[in-house]
PDB file of C-alpha atoms and ligand atoms in Angstrom:
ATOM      1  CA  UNK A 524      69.440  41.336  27.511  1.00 77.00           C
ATOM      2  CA  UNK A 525      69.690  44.728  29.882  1.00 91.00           C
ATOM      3  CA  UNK A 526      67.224  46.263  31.095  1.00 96.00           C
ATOM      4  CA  UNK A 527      67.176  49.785  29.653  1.00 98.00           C
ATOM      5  CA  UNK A 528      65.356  53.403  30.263  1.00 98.00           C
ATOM      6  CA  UNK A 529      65.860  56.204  28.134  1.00 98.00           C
ATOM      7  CA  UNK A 530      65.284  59.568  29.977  1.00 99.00           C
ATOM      8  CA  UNK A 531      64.942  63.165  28.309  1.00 98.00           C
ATOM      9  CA  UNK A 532      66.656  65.418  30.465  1.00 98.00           C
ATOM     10  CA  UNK A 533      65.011  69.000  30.429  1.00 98.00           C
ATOM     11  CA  UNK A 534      61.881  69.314  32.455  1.00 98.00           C
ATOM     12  CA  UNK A 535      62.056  65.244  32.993  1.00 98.00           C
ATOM     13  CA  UNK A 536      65.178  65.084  35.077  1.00 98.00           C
ATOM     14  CA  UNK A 537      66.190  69.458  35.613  1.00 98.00           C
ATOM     15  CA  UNK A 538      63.890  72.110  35.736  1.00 98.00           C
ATOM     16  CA  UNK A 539      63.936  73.453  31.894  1.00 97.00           C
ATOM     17  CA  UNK A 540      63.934  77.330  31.093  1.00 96.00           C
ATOM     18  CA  UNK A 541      63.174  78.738  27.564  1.00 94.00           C
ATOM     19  CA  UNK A 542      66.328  80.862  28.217  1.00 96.00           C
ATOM     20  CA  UNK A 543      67.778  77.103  27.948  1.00 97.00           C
ATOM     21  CA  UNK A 544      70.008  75.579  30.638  1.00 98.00           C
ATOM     22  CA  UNK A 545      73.533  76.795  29.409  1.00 98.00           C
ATOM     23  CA  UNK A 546      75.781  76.742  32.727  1.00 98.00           C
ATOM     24  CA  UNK A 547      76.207  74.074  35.814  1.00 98.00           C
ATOM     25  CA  UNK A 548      74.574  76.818  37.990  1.00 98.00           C
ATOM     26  CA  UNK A 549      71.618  76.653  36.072  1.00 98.00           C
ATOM     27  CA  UNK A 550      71.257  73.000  36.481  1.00 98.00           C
ATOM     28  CA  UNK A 551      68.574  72.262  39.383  1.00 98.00           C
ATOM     29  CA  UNK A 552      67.817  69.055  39.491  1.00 98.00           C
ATOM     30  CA  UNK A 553      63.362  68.756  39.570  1.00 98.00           C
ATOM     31  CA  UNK A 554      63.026  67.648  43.289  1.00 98.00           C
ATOM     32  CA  UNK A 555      62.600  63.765  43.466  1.00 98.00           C
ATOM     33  CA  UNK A 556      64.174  63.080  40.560  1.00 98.00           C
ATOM     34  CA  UNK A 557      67.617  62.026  41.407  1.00 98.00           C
ATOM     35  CA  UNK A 558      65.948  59.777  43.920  1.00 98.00           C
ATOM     36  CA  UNK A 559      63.466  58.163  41.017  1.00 98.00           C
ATOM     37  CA  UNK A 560      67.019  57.072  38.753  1.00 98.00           C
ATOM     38  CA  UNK A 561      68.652  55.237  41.945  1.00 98.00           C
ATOM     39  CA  UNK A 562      64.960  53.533  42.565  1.00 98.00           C
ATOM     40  CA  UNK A 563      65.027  52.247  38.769  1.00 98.00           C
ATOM     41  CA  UNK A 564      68.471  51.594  38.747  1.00 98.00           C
ATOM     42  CA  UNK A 565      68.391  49.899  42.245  1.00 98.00           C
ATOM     43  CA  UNK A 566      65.829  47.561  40.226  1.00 97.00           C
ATOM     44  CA  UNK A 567      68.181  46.452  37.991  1.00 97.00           C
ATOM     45  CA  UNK A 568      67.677  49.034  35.037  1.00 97.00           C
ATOM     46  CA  UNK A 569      70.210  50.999  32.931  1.00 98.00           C
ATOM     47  CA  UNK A 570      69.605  54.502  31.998  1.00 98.00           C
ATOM     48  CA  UNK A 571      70.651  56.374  28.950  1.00 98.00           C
ATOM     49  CA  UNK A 572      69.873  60.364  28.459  1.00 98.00           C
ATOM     50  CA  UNK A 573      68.698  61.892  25.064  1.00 98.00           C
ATOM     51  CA  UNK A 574      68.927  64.969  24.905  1.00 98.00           C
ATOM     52  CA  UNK A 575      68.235  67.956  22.575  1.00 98.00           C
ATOM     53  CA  UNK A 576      70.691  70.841  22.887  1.00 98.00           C
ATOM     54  CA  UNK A 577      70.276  73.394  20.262  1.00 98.00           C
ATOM     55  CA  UNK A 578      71.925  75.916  22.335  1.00 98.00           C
ATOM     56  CA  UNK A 579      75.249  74.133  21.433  1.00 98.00           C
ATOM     57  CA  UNK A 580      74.345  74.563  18.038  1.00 98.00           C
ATOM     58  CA  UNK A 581      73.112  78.463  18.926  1.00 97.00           C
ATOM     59  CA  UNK A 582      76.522  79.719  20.162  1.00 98.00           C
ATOM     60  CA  UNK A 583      74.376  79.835  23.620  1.00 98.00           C
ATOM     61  CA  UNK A 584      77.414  77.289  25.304  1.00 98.00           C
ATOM     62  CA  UNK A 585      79.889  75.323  25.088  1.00 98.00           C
ATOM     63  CA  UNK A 586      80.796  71.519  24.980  1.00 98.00           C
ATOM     64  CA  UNK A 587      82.661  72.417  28.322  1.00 98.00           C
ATOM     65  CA  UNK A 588      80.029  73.744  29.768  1.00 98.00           C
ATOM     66  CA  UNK A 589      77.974  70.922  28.772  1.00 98.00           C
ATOM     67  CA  UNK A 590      80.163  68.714  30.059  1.00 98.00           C
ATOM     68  CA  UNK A 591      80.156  70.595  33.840  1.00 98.00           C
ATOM     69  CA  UNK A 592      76.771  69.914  33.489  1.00 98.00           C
ATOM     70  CA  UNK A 593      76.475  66.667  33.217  1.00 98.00           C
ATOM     71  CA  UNK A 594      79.392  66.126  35.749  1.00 98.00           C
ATOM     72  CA  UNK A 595      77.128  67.971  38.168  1.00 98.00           C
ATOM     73  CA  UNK A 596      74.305  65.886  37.341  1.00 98.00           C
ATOM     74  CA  UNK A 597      76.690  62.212  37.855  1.00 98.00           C
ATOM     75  CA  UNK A 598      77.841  63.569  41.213  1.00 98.00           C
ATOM     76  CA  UNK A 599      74.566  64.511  42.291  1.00 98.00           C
ATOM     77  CA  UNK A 600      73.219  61.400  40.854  1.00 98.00           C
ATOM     78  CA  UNK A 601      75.916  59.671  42.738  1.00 98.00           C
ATOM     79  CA  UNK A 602      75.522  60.933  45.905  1.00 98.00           C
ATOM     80  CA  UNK A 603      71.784  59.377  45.937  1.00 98.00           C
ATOM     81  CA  UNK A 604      72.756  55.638  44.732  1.00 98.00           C
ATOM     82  CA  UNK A 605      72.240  56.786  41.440  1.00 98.00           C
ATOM     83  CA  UNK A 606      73.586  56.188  37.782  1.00 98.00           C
ATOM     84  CA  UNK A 607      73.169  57.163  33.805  1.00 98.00           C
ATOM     85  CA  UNK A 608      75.127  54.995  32.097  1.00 98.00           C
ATOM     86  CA  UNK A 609      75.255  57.414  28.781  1.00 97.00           C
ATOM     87  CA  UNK A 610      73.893  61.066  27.994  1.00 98.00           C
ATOM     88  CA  UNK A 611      73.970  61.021  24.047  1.00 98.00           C
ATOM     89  CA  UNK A 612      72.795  64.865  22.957  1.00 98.00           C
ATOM     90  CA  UNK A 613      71.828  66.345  19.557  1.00 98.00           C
ATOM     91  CA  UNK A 614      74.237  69.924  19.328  1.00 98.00           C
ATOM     92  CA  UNK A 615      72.444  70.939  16.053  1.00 98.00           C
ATOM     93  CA  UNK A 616      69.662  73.648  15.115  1.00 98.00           C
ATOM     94  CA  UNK A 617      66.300  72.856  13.309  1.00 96.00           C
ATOM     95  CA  UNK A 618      67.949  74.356  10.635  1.00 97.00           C
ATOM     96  CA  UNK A 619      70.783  71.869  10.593  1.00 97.00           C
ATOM     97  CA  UNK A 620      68.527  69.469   9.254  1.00 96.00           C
ATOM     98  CA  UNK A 621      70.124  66.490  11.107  1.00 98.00           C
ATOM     99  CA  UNK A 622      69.236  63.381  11.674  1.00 97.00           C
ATOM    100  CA  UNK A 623      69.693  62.636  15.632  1.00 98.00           C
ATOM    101  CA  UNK A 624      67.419  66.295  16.825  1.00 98.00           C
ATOM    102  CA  UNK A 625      64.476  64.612  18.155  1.00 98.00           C
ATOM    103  CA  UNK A 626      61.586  63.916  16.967  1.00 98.00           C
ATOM    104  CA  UNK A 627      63.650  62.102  14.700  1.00 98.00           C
ATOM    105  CA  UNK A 628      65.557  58.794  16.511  1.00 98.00           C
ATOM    106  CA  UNK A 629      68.920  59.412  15.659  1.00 98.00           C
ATOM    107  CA  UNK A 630      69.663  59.504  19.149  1.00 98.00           C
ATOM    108  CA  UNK A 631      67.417  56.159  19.611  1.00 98.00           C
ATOM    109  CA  UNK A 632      69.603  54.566  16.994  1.00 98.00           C
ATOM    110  CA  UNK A 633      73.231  55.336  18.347  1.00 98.00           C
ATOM    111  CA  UNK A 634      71.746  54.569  22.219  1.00 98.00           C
ATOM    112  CA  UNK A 635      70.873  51.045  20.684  1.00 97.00           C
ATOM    113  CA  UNK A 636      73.860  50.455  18.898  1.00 97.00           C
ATOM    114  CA  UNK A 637      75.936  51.788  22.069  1.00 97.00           C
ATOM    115  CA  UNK A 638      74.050  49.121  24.280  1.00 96.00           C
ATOM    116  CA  UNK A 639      73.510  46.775  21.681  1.00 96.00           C
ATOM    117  CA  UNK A 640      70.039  46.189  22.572  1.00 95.00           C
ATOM    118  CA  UNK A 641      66.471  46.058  20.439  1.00 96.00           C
ATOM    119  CA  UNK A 642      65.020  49.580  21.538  1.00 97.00           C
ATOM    120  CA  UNK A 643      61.280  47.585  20.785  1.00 97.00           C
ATOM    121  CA  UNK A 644      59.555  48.040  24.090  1.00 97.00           C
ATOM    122  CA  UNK A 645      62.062  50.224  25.849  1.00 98.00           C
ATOM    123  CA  UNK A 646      60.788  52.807  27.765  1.00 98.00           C
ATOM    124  CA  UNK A 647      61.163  56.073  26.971  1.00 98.00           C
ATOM    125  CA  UNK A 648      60.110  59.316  29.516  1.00 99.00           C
ATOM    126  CA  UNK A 649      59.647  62.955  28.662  1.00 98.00           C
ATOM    127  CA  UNK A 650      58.171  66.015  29.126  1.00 98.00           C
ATOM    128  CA  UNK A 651      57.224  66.947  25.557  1.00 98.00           C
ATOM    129  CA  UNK A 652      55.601  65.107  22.546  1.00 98.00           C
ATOM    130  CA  UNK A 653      58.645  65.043  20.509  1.00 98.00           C
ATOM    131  CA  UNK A 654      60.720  62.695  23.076  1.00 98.00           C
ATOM    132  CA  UNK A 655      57.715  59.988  22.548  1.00 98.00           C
ATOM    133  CA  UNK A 656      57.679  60.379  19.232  1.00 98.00           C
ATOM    134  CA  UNK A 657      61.067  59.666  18.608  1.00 98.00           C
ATOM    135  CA  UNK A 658      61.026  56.648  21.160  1.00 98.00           C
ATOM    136  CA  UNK A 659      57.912  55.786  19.531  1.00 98.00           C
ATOM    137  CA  UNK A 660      60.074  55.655  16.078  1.00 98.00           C
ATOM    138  CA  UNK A 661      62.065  53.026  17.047  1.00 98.00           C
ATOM    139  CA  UNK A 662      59.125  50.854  18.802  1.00 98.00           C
ATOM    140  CA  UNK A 663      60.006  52.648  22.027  1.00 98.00           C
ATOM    141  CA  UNK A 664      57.233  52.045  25.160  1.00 98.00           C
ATOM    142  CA  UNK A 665      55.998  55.977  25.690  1.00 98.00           C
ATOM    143  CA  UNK A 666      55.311  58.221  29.167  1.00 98.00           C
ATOM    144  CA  UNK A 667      54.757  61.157  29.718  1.00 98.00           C
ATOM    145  CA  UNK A 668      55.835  63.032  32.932  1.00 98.00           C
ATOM    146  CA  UNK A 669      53.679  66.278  33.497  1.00 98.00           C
ATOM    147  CA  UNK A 670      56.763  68.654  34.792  1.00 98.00           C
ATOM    148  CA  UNK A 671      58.570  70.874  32.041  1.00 98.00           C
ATOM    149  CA  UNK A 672      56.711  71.390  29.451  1.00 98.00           C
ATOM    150  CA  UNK A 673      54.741  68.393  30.284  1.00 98.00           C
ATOM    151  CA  UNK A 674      52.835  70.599  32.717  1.00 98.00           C
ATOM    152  CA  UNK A 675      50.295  72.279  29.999  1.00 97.00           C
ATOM    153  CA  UNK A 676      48.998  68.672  29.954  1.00 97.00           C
ATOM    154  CA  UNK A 677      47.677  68.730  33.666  1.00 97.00           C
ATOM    155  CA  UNK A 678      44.141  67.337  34.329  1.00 95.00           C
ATOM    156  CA  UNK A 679      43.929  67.171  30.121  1.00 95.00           C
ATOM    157  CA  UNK A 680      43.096  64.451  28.124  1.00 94.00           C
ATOM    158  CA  UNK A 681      46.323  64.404  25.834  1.00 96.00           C
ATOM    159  CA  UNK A 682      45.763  65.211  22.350  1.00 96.00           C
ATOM    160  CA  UNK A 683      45.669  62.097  19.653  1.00 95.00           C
ATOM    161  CA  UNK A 684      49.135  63.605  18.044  1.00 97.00           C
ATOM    162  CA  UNK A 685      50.345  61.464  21.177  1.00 98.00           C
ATOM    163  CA  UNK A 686      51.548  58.078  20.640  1.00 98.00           C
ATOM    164  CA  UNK A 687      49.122  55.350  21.376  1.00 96.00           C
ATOM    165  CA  UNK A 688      49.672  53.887  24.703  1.00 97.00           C
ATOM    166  CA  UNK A 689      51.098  56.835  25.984  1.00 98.00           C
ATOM    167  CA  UNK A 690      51.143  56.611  29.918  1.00 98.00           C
ATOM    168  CA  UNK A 691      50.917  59.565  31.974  1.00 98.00           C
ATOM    169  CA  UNK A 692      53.024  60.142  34.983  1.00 98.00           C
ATOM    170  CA  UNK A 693      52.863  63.475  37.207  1.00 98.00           C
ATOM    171  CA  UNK A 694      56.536  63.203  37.321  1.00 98.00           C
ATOM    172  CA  UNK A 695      59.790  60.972  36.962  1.00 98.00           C
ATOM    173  CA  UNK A 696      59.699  59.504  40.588  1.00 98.00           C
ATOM    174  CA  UNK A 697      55.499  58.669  39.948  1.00 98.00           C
ATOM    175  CA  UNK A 698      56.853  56.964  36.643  1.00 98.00           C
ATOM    176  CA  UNK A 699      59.882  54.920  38.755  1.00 98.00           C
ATOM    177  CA  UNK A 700      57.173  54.013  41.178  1.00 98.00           C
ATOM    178  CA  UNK A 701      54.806  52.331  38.166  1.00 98.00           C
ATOM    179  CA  UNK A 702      58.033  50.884  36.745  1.00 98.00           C
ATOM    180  CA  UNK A 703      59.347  48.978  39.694  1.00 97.00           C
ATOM    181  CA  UNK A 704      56.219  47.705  40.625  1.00 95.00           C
ATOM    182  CA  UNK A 705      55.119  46.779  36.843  1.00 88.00           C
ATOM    183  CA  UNK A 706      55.188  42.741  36.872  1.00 79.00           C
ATOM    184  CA  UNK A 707      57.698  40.901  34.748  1.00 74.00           C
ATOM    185  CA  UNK A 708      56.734  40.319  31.303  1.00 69.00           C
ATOM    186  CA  UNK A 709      55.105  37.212  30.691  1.00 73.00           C
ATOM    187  CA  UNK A 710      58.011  34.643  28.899  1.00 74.00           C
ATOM    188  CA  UNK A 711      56.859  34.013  25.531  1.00 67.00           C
ATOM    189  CA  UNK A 712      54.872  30.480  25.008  1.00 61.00           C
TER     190      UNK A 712
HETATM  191 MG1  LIG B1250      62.348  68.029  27.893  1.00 74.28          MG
HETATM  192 ZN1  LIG B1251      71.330  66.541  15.660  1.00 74.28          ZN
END
């Protein structure tokens, strides 16, 4: 079976902005963080990207403009030894009432189906509680990187809305560090 990590993208991969990220310009990759996906792909992980992206749904950009985006973020990725094999996003409002905007695992579901792998124990990173919870939906392994909007949780115990187990990481190269030098799993007896 792959090896898989599922990434949010806003404040875990780019800095975020609560005037959203709606152009390539605006697209600044959170420094280290290109670096930490070559150094877990380099270890012999896949990554997938779940993203929420109202402001599709908000009239805030387009899918072309989405799309530059994520070209930017491939070439940059690229140019550090870097690759996400898949960036599946939710377009839709809260008041869409779909089923994929996290924290419901819609996106979970198709990213499992896509790689054909069991999503129990795969782990999931993010800035905010809603990434984990989804993850945590599907039997996802939770962390926590304390950029974005992970930042109000600096030097705080997190509150018990959290997923049990979460792990905290200050950011997504601390949580490729802990990754790559986690030891295999034990085989089943
Ligand atoms: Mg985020
Ligand atoms: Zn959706």
């Amino acid at each position: 079976m792959i090896k898989l990590v599922i990434l949010d993208r806003d404040g875990t991969i780019n800095a975020d902005s609560d005037e959203f990220i709606k152009s390539p310009q605006e697209w600044q990759p959170l420094p280290g963080a290109l670096e930490a996906i070559a150094k877990i792909n380099h270890a012999g992980w896949h990554v997938a990207i779940a993203s929420n992206q109202s402001g599709l749904g908000r009239g805030l950009f387009d899918v072309a403009s989405l799309n530059a985006m994520h070209a930017k973020l491939h070439k940059l990725l690229s140019a550090h030894g870097g690759r996400v094999d898949a960036i599946f996003y939710c377009p839709h409002t809260p008041d869409d009432n779909c089923s994929c905007r996290k924290p419901l695992p819609g996106l979970f579901e198709q990213i499992g189906e896509r790689f054909g792998v069991d999503l129990k124990g795969v782990p999931v990173v993010g800035d905010g509680l809603r990434d984990l919870q989804a993850g945590a939906a599907v039997g996802c392994e939770p962390h926590l990187v304390l950029t974005g909007k992970g930042a109000e949780f600096r030097g705080r115990t997190l509150p018990d809305t959290f997923p049990a187990g979460t792990r905290v990481h200050q950011d997504l190269a601390a949580f490729a560090d802990w990754l790559v030098s986690r030891p295999p799993p034990r085989p089943a007896s």
